[in-house]
């Protein structure tokens, strides 16, 4: 870990300005990911702006009937909020499926969205990694890639985004509110927030330098039953091999609408829009779920070690859709 | 519990009922309140902090190392590389002339420009703070002349060679009868090849050392399982007499075999403290532990079983190919247990090694049995199915009357009782013998079992025990407590022997100034150190009785000593008795002291005349999600025959810990060696999975009542590692029973069962 300077931000605007003023500055909140990366010198910020104490730690009702989640709401608090539990149960399930209780107590909402991949080659400075060191190559492509992406990857990078929370938020059509150094704000649909690697895997979101997440807005809960299903190598404290967030609204024996997001498969939460389109109006049947899962994974590409994720994702999606319908 | 040894051979002095009781750990309150000081927590005036920089390549030489920037960095005191490190002996040959020298040989660090394995130390930075040392280490620039290395076991099987011996000095190969002919003629055969991966110990406490010199005396506070090994290894490396090295290790946050010898933290702390003339503290990082603190090697194991149609084995062969280090050999004794587990007229076992450019493998919990039984006990399950026999019945039909390898009787062997008692308690009769046919909702349910065997070792040990004028007893020995409960059982042994309450006994461990023991390793700690202390207490009692009868100040003067007993804090001779404290005060105002010892097991007559092992049976029930293939434990049971149990609580904890290792080995533990770069890819605890609480089901442990009077004066046998042996195979066999999928490549992760799982209608 390299030495750095530290300041505690007094306001959101000041925090954004403080980071914007220095190219080598970064925000820090819970530090559950950034500090690990700094110890390994994968991240080497010279200046940290602590935003954890900013008054962005409330969960408020929106006029539209949704919730506005402050960027500094801790993962554990968000999961436990009675409004989240009753109206967005999928989000609570996803949060509680992630990390450990200790980490959730520290980790912030915005930090969760911005956590970096756990690709082991990214984590080892002696290994080639385009995300860590542009142009050095991707060691995972021909290497140990059991955990890696099957959708939206590139020759430059096959890393996945590790968040569970973000997958549920993707299914809920969350919008990410930011504040820029100049004080201007914008709301970014979560689907546009993370970028796929293409040739620039080190650029992971659409945020500008110094642009800070202020809140995540959840629209009113969509009709239908919400289920988050995470498949992993052990019962807890493991990243998703694949996960599926599904919201299915039924009308009689037919599906009125469905929303599906997948985790553990790409550099961002992956919305299965084609599968959603197929399910809308279809009979709530095994065949429809199977077809939807096939469609969702139609473009999937394995890299050897992660080939199994393709059938696993299909099977998981099929059953998760069925589970959402069953209890709808 | 029912069964087994009668009690008539029990030593008459052990009637106080303290041994065996499930008392809480003596050191528990210290540990949970932070009062137990671990190696890195020791603070000495003027301590400097070291940080190790590891090699970025796995094989080659350091062409250039630029330390200038690091040396200029704030608070840096020393940057040590091969260019300026104090002279040390060369590493020497890959195989030591004798087995014990493995533990005592010099293990130089930073003494060559050669890089032998990935993350081998290439520099040490010492600074006023840990943070300054680590930051400066990041400023060192190293250029390597990289050389092609070999990092792939299966790709280099042609390089396999036969070592001279296995770990612990066993024969590399064994042959009884003619296996090949018997196998060829066998009407029922199994020929199955299993793969077991690299694994890492990962104790919670990392390898850490605080070294301090006082004149030419070196004191090392570290985390060591066996103090004598550390002392000898440090002395050899620094070329100083062992008497000038003191090792202090009172509390150890787990070792699992990875702390039997000194590693780079210890050697480098000692060297840097010498150079700087101030105390130096170094810990390996979690990532560094993967390359620098040993591992269990990857193996390919072929098991061949030939049987008659009634299930009697006609031939057993277990062939093992394991990865080893190109510069220091380590051959795990993986097939050795198979020489004495089941009866068969024809036996053959072989160990072969394939050298890779990696660090040396080390003793990892249940070396030999852990990977070996994972394969072998699955093969037995495969054979049972082929024969249409219940797996327990198959094993019963092959129960030997005497040790199949050595032809000597067993001291105690209650494997069949373990299996039968386990079957009764577990509800084994509910197991559906047709695999893949038991479903609960969308879960496939399976039952599995496996046998457990583990040799009983005893190592040379001495203990010193003293009693003061207030009747307080202090026992001292250089034994260690690696979380197993040594403090507690030794306290019980002394209290039992002397007829005193637990509170009157203080046991002091983990200091090389105390009498030498065999330390903690090979499950021999309790038997070795416990027997030595038992004998020391006997010697102390003899001194007390002698003085009690002869001293003019004694209230028991002239009493008949053949009927003496120590109980309830009193000494009784015939009809006369006296308070022990009062007696000592009168006859020995300065107290008494005595020593006791045991010899290494291999040199005792009893060890030669009897086959000594602990046995057990493991049972597991698992559920497999038919949609995702996720495998989750439902419950486990172990029934163990391991001699006399010294503390029912710590013994149980040992076994459930071992069973948890079995879960890990069966389901998740694996370190991936990248064949392109020679590094362990998943070198942290996020990516190297061990079972967490949610993976560990309800566990039941039952100990048969046993007393092995051939093993040692206590009647106890090695227990710590027995819980691992076979536990993973029981899980793997349950997976087969649940799914009908026989996975022979461990760990059994969901991707390996998923393709064969049926798609069940929704």
Tab-separated table of C-alpha atoms in Angstrom, chain B residues 67-309:
chain	number	residue	atom	x	y	z
B	67	UNK	CA	16.444	-1.203	-4.133
B	68	UNK	CA	17.556	2.422	-4.189
B	69	UNK	CA	14.106	3.937	-4.080
B	70	UNK	CA	12.990	1.591	-1.309
B	71	UNK	CA	16.078	2.401	0.730
B	72	UNK	CA	15.295	6.103	0.465
B	73	UNK	CA	11.674	5.637	1.468
B	74	UNK	CA	10.530	7.048	4.807
B	75	UNK	CA	11.341	5.072	7.949
B	76	UNK	CA	13.132	2.287	6.084
B	77	UNK	CA	15.937	0.687	8.078
B	78	UNK	CA	17.076	-2.130	5.875
B	79	UNK	CA	16.474	-3.629	2.474
B	80	UNK	CA	17.852	-7.136	2.399
B	81	UNK	CA	18.371	-9.110	-0.779
B	82	UNK	CA	20.631	-11.953	-1.819
B	83	UNK	CA	23.347	-9.342	-2.304
B	84	UNK	CA	23.571	-8.302	1.310
B	85	UNK	CA	21.899	-10.994	3.390
B	86	UNK	CA	24.123	-12.624	6.017
B	87	UNK	CA	25.847	-15.749	4.775
B	88	UNK	CA	23.865	-18.952	5.168
B	89	UNK	CA	24.534	-22.519	4.131
B	90	UNK	CA	23.381	-23.658	0.717
B	91	UNK	CA	20.039	-25.348	0.675
B	92	UNK	CA	21.559	-28.725	-0.079
B	93	UNK	CA	20.171	-31.853	-1.692
B	94	UNK	CA	16.500	-32.483	-2.381
B	95	UNK	CA	16.422	-35.417	0.016
B	96	UNK	CA	18.006	-35.395	3.454
B	97	UNK	CA	20.081	-38.418	4.477
B	98	UNK	CA	17.658	-39.234	7.294
B	99	UNK	CA	14.014	-38.493	7.983
B	100	UNK	CA	14.545	-36.240	11.033
B	101	UNK	CA	16.894	-33.976	9.100
B	102	UNK	CA	13.947	-32.809	7.033
B	103	UNK	CA	12.875	-30.940	10.126
B	104	UNK	CA	16.258	-29.623	11.156
B	105	UNK	CA	17.999	-28.772	7.892
B	106	UNK	CA	19.024	-25.237	7.052
B	107	UNK	CA	16.371	-23.341	5.147
B	108	UNK	CA	18.220	-20.303	3.879
B	109	UNK	CA	16.361	-17.289	2.558
B	110	UNK	CA	17.645	-14.541	0.270
B	111	UNK	CA	20.879	-16.440	-0.271
B	112	UNK	CA	20.844	-16.822	-4.025
B	113	UNK	CA	19.833	-15.033	-7.192
B	114	UNK	CA	17.991	-18.206	-8.181
B	115	UNK	CA	14.215	-18.180	-8.151
B	116	UNK	CA	12.890	-21.672	-7.480
B	117	UNK	CA	9.177	-20.979	-7.169
B	118	UNK	CA	6.656	-18.227	-7.604
B	119	UNK	CA	6.556	-15.730	-4.724
B	120	UNK	CA	9.799	-17.017	-3.222
B	121	UNK	CA	11.254	-14.161	-1.150
B	122	UNK	CA	13.556	-11.936	-3.192
B	123	UNK	CA	13.781	-9.026	-0.768
B	124	UNK	CA	12.947	-8.052	2.778
B	125	UNK	CA	12.220	-4.483	3.770
B	126	UNK	CA	12.480	-3.561	7.430
B	127	UNK	CA	11.113	-0.241	8.615
B	128	UNK	CA	9.891	1.541	11.703
B	129	UNK	CA	6.319	0.557	10.883
B	130	UNK	CA	4.648	-2.250	9.008
B	131	UNK	CA	3.038	0.234	6.654
B	132	UNK	CA	6.357	1.871	5.767
B	133	UNK	CA	7.948	-1.522	5.123
B	134	UNK	CA	5.117	-2.649	2.863
B	135	UNK	CA	5.044	0.612	0.942
B	136	UNK	CA	8.796	0.486	0.379
B	137	UNK	CA	8.606	-3.115	-0.804
B	138	UNK	CA	6.379	-1.817	-3.591
B	139	UNK	CA	9.240	0.420	-4.748
B	140	UNK	CA	11.730	-2.365	-5.397
B	141	UNK	CA	12.269	-3.058	-9.082
B	142	UNK	CA	13.308	-6.561	-10.056
B	143	UNK	CA	14.198	-7.816	-13.504
B	144	UNK	CA	14.233	-11.562	-13.968
B	145	UNK	CA	15.804	-13.848	-16.508
B	146	UNK	CA	12.859	-16.150	-16.640
B	147	UNK	CA	13.320	-19.814	-17.467
B	148	UNK	CA	10.720	-22.298	-18.619
B	149	UNK	CA	9.414	-24.370	-15.762
B	150	UNK	CA	7.278	-27.436	-15.252
B	151	UNK	CA	3.975	-26.846	-13.491
B	152	UNK	CA	1.716	-29.596	-14.671
B	153	UNK	CA	1.500	-33.020	-13.041
B	154	UNK	CA	-0.589	-34.834	-15.617
B	155	UNK	CA	1.482	-33.480	-18.505
B	156	UNK	CA	4.726	-34.804	-17.045
B	157	UNK	CA	3.865	-38.298	-15.889
B	158	UNK	CA	6.792	-39.567	-17.939
B	159	UNK	CA	9.101	-37.798	-15.474
B	160	UNK	CA	7.725	-39.757	-12.526
B	161	UNK	CA	10.316	-41.381	-10.282
B	162	UNK	CA	10.262	-43.579	-7.203
B	163	UNK	CA	11.437	-41.774	-4.072
B	164	UNK	CA	13.649	-43.618	-1.575
B	165	UNK	CA	10.946	-43.406	1.090
B	166	UNK	CA	7.722	-41.624	1.827
B	167	UNK	CA	7.078	-39.062	4.505
B	168	UNK	CA	7.541	-40.457	7.996
B	169	UNK	CA	9.999	-43.010	6.608
B	170	UNK	CA	7.607	-45.563	5.152
B	171	UNK	CA	8.629	-47.848	2.317
B	172	UNK	CA	7.890	-46.360	-1.086
B	173	UNK	CA	6.350	-49.556	-2.411
B	174	UNK	CA	4.883	-52.613	-0.784
B	175	UNK	CA	4.162	-56.027	-2.216
B	176	UNK	CA	2.413	-58.975	-0.617
B	177	UNK	CA	1.629	-61.959	-2.822
B	178	UNK	CA	1.029	-61.381	-6.520
B	179	UNK	CA	-1.481	-58.645	-7.099
B	180	UNK	CA	-1.419	-58.638	-10.896
B	181	UNK	CA	-2.267	-62.321	-11.216
B	182	UNK	CA	-4.936	-62.113	-8.548
B	183	UNK	CA	-6.469	-59.078	-10.199
B	184	UNK	CA	-6.441	-60.698	-13.618
B	185	UNK	CA	-8.239	-63.725	-12.191
B	186	UNK	CA	-10.718	-61.806	-10.033
B	187	UNK	CA	-14.342	-62.255	-11.084
B	188	UNK	CA	-15.250	-58.774	-9.883
B	189	UNK	CA	-12.932	-55.807	-10.389
B	190	UNK	CA	-12.713	-52.120	-9.865
B	191	UNK	CA	-10.035	-50.107	-11.641
B	192	UNK	CA	-10.650	-46.462	-10.908
B	193	UNK	CA	-8.431	-43.404	-11.145
B	194	UNK	CA	-9.060	-40.441	-8.894
B	195	UNK	CA	-7.536	-36.997	-8.849
B	196	UNK	CA	-7.035	-34.957	-5.726
B	197	UNK	CA	-5.981	-31.321	-6.013
B	198	UNK	CA	-3.432	-29.064	-4.404
B	199	UNK	CA	-4.715	-27.925	-1.043
B	200	UNK	CA	-3.491	-25.374	1.456
B	201	UNK	CA	-3.601	-25.442	5.244
B	202	UNK	CA	-4.703	-21.865	5.819
B	203	UNK	CA	-4.604	-21.685	9.602
B	204	UNK	CA	-6.319	-18.542	10.835
B	205	UNK	CA	-3.100	-17.220	12.322
B	206	UNK	CA	-0.529	-16.596	9.613
B	207	UNK	CA	3.079	-17.631	9.980
B	208	UNK	CA	4.613	-14.871	12.067
B	209	UNK	CA	7.766	-14.255	14.047
B	210	UNK	CA	9.254	-11.685	16.378
B	211	UNK	CA	13.009	-12.254	16.654
B	212	UNK	CA	15.237	-10.547	19.193
B	213	UNK	CA	18.919	-10.951	19.955
B	214	UNK	CA	20.505	-10.415	23.323
B	215	UNK	CA	24.236	-10.722	22.837
B	216	UNK	CA	24.593	-13.976	20.959
B	217	UNK	CA	21.342	-15.393	22.297
B	218	UNK	CA	18.384	-15.392	19.956
B	219	UNK	CA	14.786	-15.444	21.155
B	220	UNK	CA	12.070	-16.217	18.644
B	221	UNK	CA	8.431	-15.627	19.399
B	222	UNK	CA	6.609	-17.487	16.691
B	223	UNK	CA	3.742	-19.756	15.819
B	224	UNK	CA	5.250	-23.219	15.927
B	225	UNK	CA	3.827	-26.686	16.347
B	226	UNK	CA	7.149	-28.282	17.212
B	227	UNK	CA	9.641	-26.106	19.026
B	228	UNK	CA	12.605	-28.443	18.707
B	229	UNK	CA	12.295	-28.395	14.910
B	230	UNK	CA	12.242	-24.632	14.827
B	231	UNK	CA	15.183	-24.407	17.167
B	232	UNK	CA	17.264	-26.822	15.127
B	233	UNK	CA	16.220	-25.341	11.800
B	234	UNK	CA	17.041	-21.802	12.861
B	235	UNK	CA	20.348	-22.890	14.362
B	236	UNK	CA	21.321	-24.769	11.179
B	237	UNK	CA	20.413	-21.837	8.978
B	238	UNK	CA	22.177	-19.237	11.107
B	239	UNK	CA	25.048	-21.604	11.884
B	240	UNK	CA	24.817	-21.121	15.623
B	241	UNK	CA	24.496	-23.711	18.383
B	242	UNK	CA	20.887	-24.655	19.088
B	243	UNK	CA	21.409	-23.818	22.740
B	244	UNK	CA	21.580	-20.166	21.784
B	245	UNK	CA	18.150	-20.234	20.229
B	246	UNK	CA	15.040	-19.986	22.356
B	247	UNK	CA	11.665	-20.589	20.746
B	248	UNK	CA	8.558	-19.231	22.457
B	249	UNK	CA	5.151	-20.256	21.163
B	250	UNK	CA	2.538	-20.464	23.909
B	251	UNK	CA	-0.495	-19.863	21.685
B	252	UNK	CA	-0.977	-20.953	18.103
B	253	UNK	CA	-3.848	-19.987	15.874
B	254	UNK	CA	-3.919	-23.264	14.012
B	255	UNK	CA	-1.171	-25.054	12.174
B	256	UNK	CA	-2.540	-28.203	10.502
B	257	UNK	CA	1.033	-29.265	9.769
B	258	UNK	CA	2.148	-26.029	8.169
B	259	UNK	CA	4.030	-24.953	11.292
B	260	UNK	CA	6.245	-27.968	11.844
B	261	UNK	CA	9.301	-26.265	10.388
B	262	UNK	CA	10.577	-22.695	10.301
B	263	UNK	CA	9.556	-20.700	7.247
B	264	UNK	CA	10.811	-17.475	5.724
B	265	UNK	CA	9.188	-15.258	8.358
B	266	UNK	CA	11.282	-16.895	11.076
B	267	UNK	CA	14.573	-17.053	9.202
B	268	UNK	CA	14.338	-13.526	7.850
B	269	UNK	CA	13.267	-12.027	11.172
B	270	UNK	CA	16.252	-13.669	12.852
B	271	UNK	CA	18.662	-12.436	10.156
B	272	UNK	CA	17.279	-8.913	10.067
B	273	UNK	CA	17.307	-8.642	13.848
B	274	UNK	CA	20.937	-9.692	13.768
B	275	UNK	CA	21.845	-7.113	11.142
B	276	UNK	CA	19.898	-4.279	12.771
B	277	UNK	CA	20.609	-5.263	16.354
B	278	UNK	CA	17.007	-4.692	17.266
B	279	UNK	CA	13.899	-6.864	17.405
B	280	UNK	CA	12.252	-7.547	14.050
B	281	UNK	CA	8.759	-8.794	13.439
B	282	UNK	CA	7.531	-10.422	10.214
B	283	UNK	CA	4.299	-12.116	9.206
B	284	UNK	CA	3.501	-13.803	5.925
B	285	UNK	CA	0.490	-12.318	4.205
B	286	UNK	CA	-2.388	-14.659	3.430
B	287	UNK	CA	-1.360	-14.601	-0.234
B	288	UNK	CA	2.265	-15.355	0.635
B	289	UNK	CA	1.200	-18.344	2.703
B	290	UNK	CA	0.083	-20.141	-0.447
B	291	UNK	CA	3.580	-20.226	-1.912
B	292	UNK	CA	5.699	-20.096	1.208
B	293	UNK	CA	4.097	-22.258	3.870
B	294	UNK	CA	3.566	-25.646	2.295
B	295	UNK	CA	0.665	-27.365	0.653
B	296	UNK	CA	-0.778	-30.778	-0.028
B	297	UNK	CA	0.351	-31.853	-3.470
B	298	UNK	CA	-1.878	-32.682	-6.372
B	299	UNK	CA	-2.191	-36.414	-6.928
B	300	UNK	CA	-3.430	-38.980	-9.389
B	301	UNK	CA	-4.429	-42.174	-7.640
B	302	UNK	CA	-5.281	-45.463	-9.253
B	303	UNK	CA	-7.099	-47.950	-7.054
B	304	UNK	CA	-7.596	-51.501	-8.243
B	305	UNK	CA	-9.649	-53.975	-6.271
B	306	UNK	CA	-10.214	-57.582	-7.173
B	307	UNK	CA	-12.862	-59.573	-5.333
B	308	UNK	CA	-14.554	-62.925	-5.285
B	309	UNK	CA	-18.289	-62.859	-5.918
